[in-house]
PDB file of C-alpha atoms and ligand atoms in Angstrom:
ATOM      1  CA  MET H 178      45.727 -30.903  -5.255  1.00 40.00           C
ATOM      2  CA  SER H 179      45.162 -31.699  -8.900  1.00 43.00           C
ATOM      3  CA  GLU H 180      47.131 -30.294 -11.790  1.00 43.00           C
ATOM      4  CA  ALA H 181      43.905 -28.936 -13.361  1.00 45.00           C
ATOM      5  CA  ILE H 182      43.330 -26.541 -10.478  1.00 46.00           C
ATOM      6  CA  THR H 183      46.861 -25.215 -10.179  1.00 46.00           C
ATOM      7  CA  THR H 184      47.115 -24.442 -13.892  1.00 45.00           C
ATOM      8  CA  GLN H 185      43.865 -22.530 -14.327  1.00 45.00           C
ATOM      9  CA  PRO H 186      44.107 -19.822 -16.973  1.00 45.00           C
ATOM     10  CA  PRO H 187      44.299 -16.222 -15.732  1.00 45.00           C
ATOM     11  CA  SER H 188      41.010 -14.372 -15.355  1.00 48.00           C
ATOM     12  CA  SER H 189      39.533 -13.261 -18.636  1.00 52.00           C
ATOM     13  CA  ARG H 190      37.976 -10.242 -16.939  1.00 57.00           C
ATOM     14  CA  VAL H 191      37.764  -7.193 -19.175  1.00 62.00           C
ATOM     15  CA  LEU H 192      37.292  -3.816 -17.581  1.00 73.00           C
ATOM     16  CA  PRO H 193      34.144  -2.036 -18.715  1.00 82.00           C
ATOM     17  CA  HIS H 194      34.284   1.128 -20.759  1.00 87.00           C
ATOM     18  CA  GLU H 195      35.002   4.496 -19.173  1.00 88.00           C
ATOM     19  CA  LEU H 196      31.860   6.112 -17.752  1.00 88.00           C
ATOM     20  CA  PRO H 197      30.958   9.548 -19.149  1.00 88.00           C
ATOM     21  CA  ALA H 198      32.479  12.295 -17.000  1.00 88.00           C
ATOM     22  CA  ALA H 199      29.069  13.960 -16.669  1.00 85.00           C
ATOM     23  CA  LEU H 200      27.712  10.930 -14.795  1.00 86.00           C
ATOM     24  CA  ARG H 201      30.704  10.848 -12.500  1.00 85.00           C
ATOM     25  CA  ASP H 202      30.567  14.605 -11.886  1.00 84.00           C
ATOM     26  CA  ALA H 203      26.871  14.352 -11.026  1.00 83.00           C
ATOM     27  CA  GLY H 204      27.660  11.775  -8.353  1.00 82.00           C
ATOM     28  CA  LEU H 205      25.589   9.126 -10.080  1.00 84.00           C
ATOM     29  CA  THR H 206      28.189   6.419  -9.570  1.00 83.00           C
ATOM     30  CA  ASN H 207      26.169   5.629  -6.445  1.00 81.00           C
ATOM     31  CA  TRP H 208      23.671   3.987  -8.765  1.00 85.00           C
ATOM     32  CA  ILE H 209      26.223   1.890 -10.588  1.00 85.00           C
ATOM     33  CA  ARG H 210      27.595  -1.493  -9.572  1.00 84.00           C
ATOM     34  CA  GLU H 211      30.960  -2.141 -11.125  1.00 83.00           C
ATOM     35  CA  PRO H 212      31.535  -5.765 -12.119  1.00 81.00           C
ATOM     36  CA  LEU H 213      33.163  -8.131  -9.683  1.00 71.00           C
ATOM     37  CA  ASP H 214      35.510 -10.868 -10.783  1.00 61.00           C
ATOM     38  CA  ASP H 215      32.990 -13.443  -9.644  1.00 57.00           C
ATOM     39  CA  ALA H 216      32.361 -15.314 -12.911  1.00 56.00           C
ATOM     40  CA  VAL H 217      28.647 -14.741 -12.384  1.00 61.00           C
ATOM     41  CA  ASP H 218      28.163 -11.504 -14.208  1.00 69.00           C
ATOM     42  CA  ARG H 219      31.088  -9.416 -15.301  1.00 78.00           C
ATOM     43  CA  ARG H 220      28.955  -6.658 -16.693  1.00 87.00           C
ATOM     44  CA  ARG H 221      28.420  -3.286 -15.101  1.00 90.00           C
ATOM     45  CA  ARG H 222      24.919  -2.975 -13.674  1.00 91.00           C
ATOM     46  CA  ILE H 223      23.143   0.342 -13.512  1.00 93.00           C
ATOM     47  CA  ILE H 224      20.315   1.145 -11.144  1.00 94.00           C
ATOM     48  CA  MET H 225      17.952   3.667 -12.683  1.00 93.00           C
ATOM     49  CA  PRO H 226      16.898   5.864  -9.745  1.00 92.00           C
ATOM     50  CA  PRO H 227      13.099   5.759  -9.410  1.00 93.00           C
ATOM     51  CA  ALA H 228      11.080   8.827 -10.386  1.00 93.00           C
ATOM     52  CA  ALA H 229       9.899   9.291  -6.805  1.00 92.00           C
ATOM     53  CA  ALA H 230      13.522   9.665  -5.699  1.00 90.00           C
ATOM     54  CA  THR H 231      14.711  11.995  -8.430  1.00 91.00           C
ATOM     55  CA  ILE H 232      11.955  14.300  -9.726  1.00 94.00           C
ATOM     56  CA  GLY H 233      12.756  17.743  -8.388  1.00 94.00           C
ATOM     57  CA  THR H 234      16.430  16.929  -7.942  1.00 91.00           C
ATOM     58  CA  PRO H 235      19.425  17.411 -10.245  1.00 89.00           C
ATOM     59  CA  ALA H 236      19.590  13.638 -10.791  1.00 88.00           C
ATOM     60  CA  SER H 237      16.481  13.772 -12.996  1.00 90.00           C
ATOM     61  CA  ALA H 238      18.513  15.481 -15.711  1.00 91.00           C
ATOM     62  CA  TYR H 239      20.636  12.361 -16.166  1.00 91.00           C
ATOM     63  CA  GLN H 240      17.956   9.846 -17.057  1.00 90.00           C
ATOM     64  CA  GLY H 241      18.936  10.006 -20.730  1.00 92.00           C
ATOM     65  CA  ALA H 242      22.628   9.600 -19.980  1.00 92.00           C
ATOM     66  CA  LEU H 243      21.923   6.512 -17.849  1.00 92.00           C
ATOM     67  CA  LEU H 244      19.682   5.052 -20.556  1.00 93.00           C
ATOM     68  CA  ALA H 245      22.448   5.545 -23.109  1.00 93.00           C
ATOM     69  CA  GLU H 246      24.808   3.463 -20.972  1.00 92.00           C
ATOM     70  CA  SER H 247      22.727   0.338 -21.537  1.00 90.00           C
ATOM     71  CA  ARG H 248      23.707   0.360 -25.217  1.00 92.00           C
ATOM     72  CA  HIS H 249      27.224  -0.711 -24.280  1.00 92.00           C
ATOM     73  CA  PRO H 250      27.586  -4.506 -24.390  1.00 89.00           C
ATOM     74  CA  ASP H 251      29.438  -4.483 -21.050  1.00 90.00           C
ATOM     75  CA  THR H 252      26.552  -2.739 -19.259  1.00 92.00           C
ATOM     76  CA  VAL H 253      23.014  -3.758 -18.284  1.00 92.00           C
ATOM     77  CA  PHE H 254      20.364  -2.385 -15.970  1.00 94.00           C
ATOM     78  CA  MET H 255      19.839  -4.049 -12.611  1.00 93.00           C
ATOM     79  CA  MET H 256      17.213  -6.794 -12.800  1.00 94.00           C
ATOM     80  CA  GLY H 257      16.684  -9.490 -10.202  1.00 92.00           C
ATOM     81  CA  ASP H 258      18.929  -9.902  -7.192  1.00 92.00           C
ATOM     82  CA  ASN H 259      21.137  -6.934  -6.414  1.00 91.00           C
ATOM     83  CA  PRO H 260      24.367  -8.490  -5.064  1.00 87.00           C
ATOM     84  CA  ALA H 261      24.666  -5.582  -2.638  1.00 89.00           C
ATOM     85  CA  LEU H 262      21.562  -6.820  -0.794  1.00 94.00           C
ATOM     86  CA  PRO H 263      21.178 -10.007   1.258  1.00 96.00           C
ATOM     87  CA  ALA H 264      19.372 -12.736  -0.661  1.00 96.00           C
ATOM     88  CA  MET H 265      15.720 -13.239   0.243  1.00 98.00           C
ATOM     89  CA  PRO H 266      14.248 -16.734   0.629  1.00 98.00           C
ATOM     90  CA  GLU H 267      11.998 -18.090  -2.119  1.00 98.00           C
ATOM     91  CA  ARG H 268       8.878 -17.700   0.016  1.00 98.00           C
ATOM     92  CA  PRO H 269       9.559 -14.689   2.181  1.00 98.00           C
ATOM     93  CA  VAL H 270       7.670 -13.990   5.370  1.00 98.00           C
ATOM     94  CA  LEU H 271       7.217 -10.710   7.226  1.00 98.00           C
ATOM     95  CA  LYS H 272      10.307 -11.311   9.365  1.00 98.00           C
ATOM     96  CA  ASP H 273      12.501 -11.592   6.243  1.00 98.00           C
ATOM     97  CA  PHE H 274      11.564  -8.077   5.193  1.00 98.00           C
ATOM     98  CA  PHE H 275      12.337  -6.768   8.663  1.00 98.00           C
ATOM     99  CA  MET H 276      15.723  -8.476   8.846  1.00 97.00           C
ATOM    100  CA  LEU H 277      16.929  -8.423   5.230  1.00 98.00           C
ATOM    101  CA  ARG H 278      15.470  -5.253   3.758  1.00 98.00           C
ATOM    102  CA  PHE H 279      14.486  -2.628   6.337  1.00 97.00           C
ATOM    103  CA  SER H 280      17.146  -0.229   7.564  1.00 92.00           C
ATOM    104  CA  PRO H 281      18.234  -0.617  11.200  1.00 90.00           C
ATOM    105  CA  ILE H 282      16.587   2.710  12.099  1.00 90.00           C
ATOM    106  CA  ALA H 283      13.236   1.717  10.608  1.00 93.00           C
ATOM    107  CA  ARG H 284      13.375  -1.793  12.057  1.00 94.00           C
ATOM    108  CA  THR H 285      14.177  -0.464  15.524  1.00 91.00           C
ATOM    109  CA  HIS H 286      11.448   2.162  15.351  1.00 92.00           C
ATOM    110  CA  LEU H 287       8.791  -0.400  14.435  1.00 95.00           C
ATOM    111  CA  LEU H 288       9.916  -2.961  17.004  1.00 95.00           C
ATOM    112  CA  GLN H 289      10.097  -0.364  19.765  1.00 93.00           C
ATOM    113  CA  SER H 290       6.639   0.959  18.927  1.00 94.00           C
ATOM    114  CA  ALA H 291       5.215  -2.544  19.184  1.00 96.00           C
ATOM    115  CA  ARG H 292       7.148  -3.168  22.380  1.00 94.00           C
ATOM    116  CA  VAL H 293       5.743  -0.068  24.071  1.00 92.00           C
ATOM    117  CA  ALA H 294       2.242  -1.001  22.946  1.00 95.00           C
ATOM    118  CA  ARG H 295       2.676  -4.428  24.490  1.00 95.00           C
ATOM    119  CA  GLU H 296       4.075  -2.979  27.735  1.00 93.00           C
ATOM    120  CA  ASN H 297       1.067  -0.700  27.917  1.00 94.00           C
ATOM    121  CA  GLY H 298      -1.117  -3.792  27.845  1.00 96.00           C
ATOM    122  CA  LEU H 299      -2.820  -2.886  24.601  1.00 97.00           C
ATOM    123  CA  ASP H 300      -4.876  -5.170  22.414  1.00 97.00           C
ATOM    124  CA  GLU H 301      -2.991  -7.426  19.984  1.00 98.00           C
ATOM    125  CA  LYS H 302      -4.520  -5.575  17.049  1.00 98.00           C
ATOM    126  CA  VAL H 303      -2.853  -2.393  18.254  1.00 98.00           C
ATOM    127  CA  ILE H 304       0.481  -4.161  18.793  1.00 98.00           C
ATOM    128  CA  MET H 305       0.275  -5.564  15.257  1.00 98.00           C
ATOM    129  CA  ALA H 306      -0.587  -2.138  13.857  1.00 98.00           C
ATOM    130  CA  CYS H 307       2.326  -0.541  15.708  1.00 98.00           C
ATOM    131  CA  LEU H 308       4.697  -3.233  14.424  1.00 98.00           C
ATOM    132  CA  VAL H 309       4.035  -2.351  10.788  1.00 98.00           C
ATOM    133  CA  HIS H 310       2.680   1.209  10.946  1.00 98.00           C
ATOM    134  CA  ASP H 311       5.655   2.712   9.044  1.00 98.00           C
ATOM    135  CA  ILE H 312       6.333  -0.281   6.812  1.00 98.00           C
ATOM    136  CA  ALA H 313       6.101   1.936   3.726  1.00 98.00           C
ATOM    137  CA  ILE H 314       8.879   4.206   4.993  1.00 97.00           C
ATOM    138  CA  ALA H 315      10.933   1.157   5.945  1.00 97.00           C
ATOM    139  CA  GLY H 316      10.738  -0.570   2.585  1.00 96.00           C
ATOM    140  CA  LEU H 317       9.016   1.381  -0.167  1.00 96.00           C
ATOM    141  CA  LEU H 318       8.098   5.068  -0.076  1.00 95.00           C
ATOM    142  CA  SER H 319       7.893   7.826   2.524  1.00 96.00           C
ATOM    143  CA  ALA H 320       5.383  10.233   0.952  1.00 97.00           C
ATOM    144  CA  ASN H 321       1.819   9.221   1.873  1.00 98.00           C
ATOM    145  CA  HIS H 322       3.322   6.438   3.963  1.00 98.00           C
ATOM    146  CA  GLY H 323       0.167   5.747   5.980  1.00 98.00           C
ATOM    147  CA  TYR H 324      -1.821   5.037   2.832  1.00 98.00           C
ATOM    148  CA  TRP H 325       0.881   2.930   1.202  1.00 98.00           C
ATOM    149  CA  GLY H 326       1.420   1.053   4.454  1.00 98.00           C
ATOM    150  CA  ALA H 327      -2.275   0.239   4.854  1.00 98.00           C
ATOM    151  CA  GLN H 328      -2.355  -1.190   1.333  1.00 98.00           C
ATOM    152  CA  ILE H 329       0.865  -3.190   1.698  1.00 98.00           C
ATOM    153  CA  VAL H 330      -0.506  -5.125   4.677  1.00 98.00           C
ATOM    154  CA  GLY H 331      -4.231  -4.862   3.777  1.00 98.00           C
ATOM    155  CA  PRO H 332      -4.845  -8.447   2.572  1.00 98.00           C
ATOM    156  CA  TYR H 333      -3.049  -9.988   5.556  1.00 98.00           C
ATOM    157  CA  VAL H 334      -4.380  -8.123   8.582  1.00 98.00           C
ATOM    158  CA  ASP H 335      -7.718  -7.281  10.153  1.00 98.00           C
ATOM    159  CA  GLU H 336      -9.519  -4.422   8.400  1.00 98.00           C
ATOM    160  CA  GLU H 337      -9.280  -2.377  11.588  1.00 98.00           C
ATOM    161  CA  VAL H 338      -5.480  -2.706  11.630  1.00 98.00           C
ATOM    162  CA  ALA H 339      -5.143  -1.483   8.031  1.00 98.00           C
ATOM    163  CA  TRP H 340      -7.552   1.392   8.705  1.00 98.00           C
ATOM    164  CA  ALA H 341      -5.593   2.472  11.759  1.00 98.00           C
ATOM    165  CA  ILE H 342      -2.314   2.426   9.828  1.00 98.00           C
ATOM    166  CA  GLU H 343      -3.784   4.556   7.056  1.00 98.00           C
ATOM    167  CA  LYS H 344      -5.193   7.179   9.429  1.00 98.00           C
ATOM    168  CA  HIS H 345      -2.190   7.439  11.756  1.00 98.00           C
ATOM    169  CA  GLU H 346      -0.497   9.628   9.156  1.00 98.00           C
ATOM    170  CA  ALA H 347      -3.121  12.359   9.538  1.00 98.00           C
ATOM    171  CA  LEU H 348      -3.681  11.886  13.267  1.00 98.00           C
ATOM    172  CA  ARG H 349       0.005  12.495  14.025  1.00 97.00           C
ATOM    173  CA  TYR H 350      -0.471  16.209  13.241  1.00 98.00           C
ATOM    174  CA  PHE H 351      -3.376  16.793  15.614  1.00 98.00           C
ATOM    175  CA  PRO H 352      -3.307  16.746  19.418  1.00 97.00           C
ATOM    176  CA  ASP H 353      -5.914  14.905  21.453  1.00 98.00           C
ATOM    177  CA  GLU H 354      -5.697  16.160  24.997  1.00 95.00           C
ATOM    178  CA  SER H 355      -8.271  13.643  26.230  1.00 96.00           C
ATOM    179  CA  VAL H 356      -5.594  10.941  25.868  1.00 96.00           C
ATOM    180  CA  GLY H 357      -2.543  13.141  26.477  1.00 94.00           C
ATOM    181  CA  TYR H 358      -1.382  13.257  22.871  1.00 95.00           C
ATOM    182  CA  THR H 359       0.399  16.467  21.889  1.00 95.00           C
ATOM    183  CA  TYR H 360       1.947  17.644  18.614  1.00 95.00           C
ATOM    184  CA  PRO H 361       5.256  15.757  18.173  1.00 94.00           C
ATOM    185  CA  GLU H 362       8.431  17.662  19.059  1.00 92.00           C
ATOM    186  CA  ALA H 363      10.119  15.762  16.243  1.00 91.00           C
ATOM    187  CA  TYR H 364       7.752  17.312  13.685  1.00 94.00           C
ATOM    188  CA  ILE H 365       8.939  20.789  14.703  1.00 95.00           C
ATOM    189  CA  ASP H 366      12.458  19.655  13.762  1.00 93.00           C
ATOM    190  CA  TYR H 367      11.316  17.850  10.626  1.00 94.00           C
ATOM    191  CA  PHE H 368       9.019  20.488   9.151  1.00 96.00           C
ATOM    192  CA  GLY H 369       9.692  23.744  11.019  1.00 97.00           C
ATOM    193  CA  PRO H 370       7.480  25.374  13.645  1.00 96.00           C
ATOM    194  CA  GLU H 371       5.286  27.147  11.080  1.00 97.00           C
ATOM    195  CA  TYR H 372       4.271  24.019   9.158  1.00 97.00           C
ATOM    196  CA  THR H 373       0.565  23.328   8.805  1.00 97.00           C
ATOM    197  CA  PRO H 374      -0.696  20.141   7.166  1.00 97.00           C
ATOM    198  CA  PRO H 375      -2.608  20.401   3.885  1.00 98.00           C
ATOM    199  CA  GLU H 376      -6.387  20.479   3.641  1.00 98.00           C
ATOM    200  CA  TYR H 377      -6.827  16.821   2.684  1.00 98.00           C
ATOM    201  CA  ILE H 378      -4.934  15.759   5.821  1.00 98.00           C
ATOM    202  CA  ARG H 379      -7.183  18.028   7.925  1.00 98.00           C
ATOM    203  CA  ARG H 380     -10.262  16.443   6.393  1.00 98.00           C
ATOM    204  CA  GLU H 381      -8.868  12.944   6.990  1.00 98.00           C
ATOM    205  CA  HIS H 382      -8.266  13.802  10.640  1.00 98.00           C
ATOM    206  CA  GLU H 383     -11.799  15.178  11.113  1.00 98.00           C
ATOM    207  CA  ALA H 384     -13.365  12.091   9.566  1.00 98.00           C
ATOM    208  CA  ALA H 385     -11.109   9.693  11.481  1.00 98.00           C
ATOM    209  CA  ARG H 386     -12.062  11.287  14.789  1.00 98.00           C
ATOM    210  CA  ARG H 387     -15.691  10.407  14.199  1.00 98.00           C
ATOM    211  CA  HIS H 388     -14.944   6.817  13.201  1.00 98.00           C
ATOM    212  CA  ARG H 389     -15.553   3.856  15.520  1.00 98.00           C
ATOM    213  CA  TRP H 390     -11.933   2.746  15.148  1.00 98.00           C
ATOM    214  CA  TYR H 391     -10.499   6.180  15.953  1.00 98.00           C
ATOM    215  CA  MET H 392      -8.807   5.051  19.153  1.00 98.00           C
ATOM    216  CA  THR H 393      -7.001   2.168  17.430  1.00 98.00           C
ATOM    217  CA  SER H 394      -5.303   4.634  15.117  1.00 98.00           C
ATOM    218  CA  ARG H 395      -4.763   7.174  17.891  1.00 98.00           C
ATOM    219  CA  LEU H 396      -2.981   4.499  19.925  1.00 97.00           C
ATOM    220  CA  ILE H 397      -0.477   4.057  17.090  1.00 97.00           C
ATOM    221  CA  THR H 398       0.383   7.749  17.347  1.00 97.00           C
ATOM    222  CA  ILE H 399       0.688   7.567  21.123  1.00 95.00           C
ATOM    223  CA  ASN H 400       3.076   4.598  21.014  1.00 93.00           C
ATOM    224  CA  ASP H 401       4.914   6.161  18.081  1.00 89.00           C
ATOM    225  CA  ILE H 402       6.077   9.075  20.204  1.00 71.00           C
ATOM    226  CA  TYR H 403       8.125   7.088  22.681  1.00 60.00           C
ATOM    227  CA  SER H 404       9.759   4.796  20.210  1.00 59.00           C
ATOM    228  CA  PHE H 405      13.157   6.307  19.501  1.00 63.00           C
ATOM    229  CA  ASP H 406      15.079   5.091  22.563  1.00 68.00           C
ATOM    230  CA  PRO H 407      18.472   3.788  21.305  1.00 68.00           C
ATOM    231  CA  ASN H 408      19.064   1.864  24.524  1.00 74.00           C
ATOM    232  CA  VAL H 409      16.026  -0.354  24.261  1.00 72.00           C
ATOM    233  CA  VAL H 410      16.512  -3.584  22.359  1.00 75.00           C
ATOM    234  CA  ALA H 411      13.502  -5.247  20.791  1.00 83.00           C
ATOM    235  CA  ASP H 412      13.620  -8.451  18.790  1.00 93.00           C
ATOM    236  CA  PHE H 413      11.249  -9.483  16.004  1.00 97.00           C
ATOM    237  CA  ASP H 414      10.974 -12.923  17.602  1.00 97.00           C
ATOM    238  CA  ASP H 415       9.356 -11.270  20.627  1.00 97.00           C
ATOM    239  CA  PHE H 416       6.356 -10.675  18.368  1.00 98.00           C
ATOM    240  CA  GLU H 417       6.207 -14.029  16.567  1.00 97.00           C
ATOM    241  CA  ASP H 418       3.083 -14.936  18.535  1.00 97.00           C
ATOM    242  CA  VAL H 419       1.309 -11.666  17.756  1.00 98.00           C
ATOM    243  CA  VAL H 420       2.284 -11.916  14.082  1.00 98.00           C
ATOM    244  CA  GLY H 421       1.193 -15.545  13.964  1.00 98.00           C
ATOM    245  CA  ARG H 422      -2.289 -14.647  15.174  1.00 98.00           C
ATOM    246  CA  ASN H 423      -2.711 -11.318  13.399  1.00 98.00           C
ATOM    247  CA  PHE H 424      -0.867 -11.527  10.070  1.00 98.00           C
ATOM    248  CA  ARG H 425      -2.101 -14.052   7.477  1.00 98.00           C
ATOM    249  CA  GLN H 426       1.167 -15.141   5.945  1.00 98.00           C
ATOM    250  CA  PRO H 427       0.504 -16.529   2.417  1.00 98.00           C
ATOM    251  CA  SER H 428       1.967 -20.005   1.815  1.00 98.00           C
ATOM    252  CA  GLU H 429       3.449 -18.898  -1.537  1.00 98.00           C
ATOM    253  CA  GLY H 430       5.445 -16.162   0.212  1.00 98.00           C
ATOM    254  CA  LEU H 431       4.807 -12.423   0.318  1.00 98.00           C
ATOM    255  CA  GLY H 432       5.081 -11.140  -3.240  1.00 98.00           C
ATOM    256  CA  PHE H 433       4.005 -14.397  -4.897  1.00 98.00           C
ATOM    257  CA  ASP H 434       0.440 -15.008  -3.744  1.00 98.00           C
ATOM    258  CA  GLY H 435      -1.244 -13.149  -6.589  1.00 98.00           C
ATOM    259  CA  SER H 436      -2.846 -10.668  -4.178  1.00 98.00           C
ATOM    260  CA  PRO H 437      -3.568  -7.112  -5.377  1.00 98.00           C
ATOM    261  CA  VAL H 438      -0.532  -5.915  -3.416  1.00 98.00           C
ATOM    262  CA  ALA H 439       1.938  -8.709  -4.266  1.00 98.00           C
ATOM    263  CA  HIS H 440       3.817  -6.283  -6.535  1.00 98.00           C
ATOM    264  CA  MET H 441       4.508  -4.008  -3.555  1.00 98.00           C
ATOM    265  CA  TRP H 442       6.246  -6.829  -1.706  1.00 98.00           C
ATOM    266  CA  ARG H 443       8.162  -7.795  -4.864  1.00 98.00           C
ATOM    267  CA  THR H 444       9.298  -4.185  -5.172  1.00 98.00           C
ATOM    268  CA  MET H 445      10.698  -4.469  -1.652  1.00 98.00           C
ATOM    269  CA  ILE H 446      12.439  -7.749  -2.575  1.00 98.00           C
ATOM    270  CA  TRP H 447      13.940  -6.275  -5.768  1.00 98.00           C
ATOM    271  CA  PRO H 448      13.858  -2.512  -5.129  1.00 97.00           C
ATOM    272  CA  ASN H 449      16.417  -1.736  -7.817  1.00 96.00           C
ATOM    273  CA  ASN H 450      14.802  -3.424 -10.802  1.00 96.00           C
ATOM    274  CA  PHE H 451      14.699  -1.265 -13.921  1.00 96.00           C
ATOM    275  CA  LEU H 452      11.171  -2.538 -14.680  1.00 96.00           C
TER     276      LEU H 452
HETATM  277 FE1  FE2 L 571       4.161   7.160  10.559  1.00 55.76          FE
HETATM  278 FE1  FE2 L 572       6.298   5.884  13.377  1.00 55.76          FE
END
């Protein structure tokens, strides 16, 4: 071993300034990455919680305090790769989002839905729709997830698949006895037994029922119901063939093809960017 290595100077790491007590007391240290002694970036990095996650919660009162932190020279806002997340490839494909970004619960739910659809012998379009029907919840936003989800995949799938994903959100609330679909037990837990969906969801359901692709969307809701079995293992690779035929993967990578929804994929790659 060379002399140069054994006589390296001690780390020049300087601890960042003390965080304001108010931020600590509010539990906002969750949004702060303290510097590591990794010679890459020894500054503290703050994640500004997105409006959709904080409006209506106590955290929204601390936006100003978090902004003020960026004035310290040892502190910046998170931009680019968050070291807490696995690195994404330069040209990510759908599988990368499943494996490197989606939570295990969301990934399992989507894979099991697609698996049941395949076992039921359904059309590949339905299997594809089931595979990504809750992609918005998995990687972006939960509220209005059917609509977000349809847009996220819109440029890459058949129009019928995107339509079915959009409408499944409304159809979930309404039984269809002709195909044995009843109101989900889980929704009684989630929303309480007295919950009734808002008027716009009722109108969406009525219109969807009269549409020629109604059954494609209804089949998502049917396969959705049985998709929470923790003992069933499903692998993304089991669906490589379906994805290959039904999802137009852009050669530049999802997020970099200049499509009208590329920014949604980039937001899933770098979900913690300040801007
Ligand atoms: Fe859903
Ligand atoms: Fe679902």
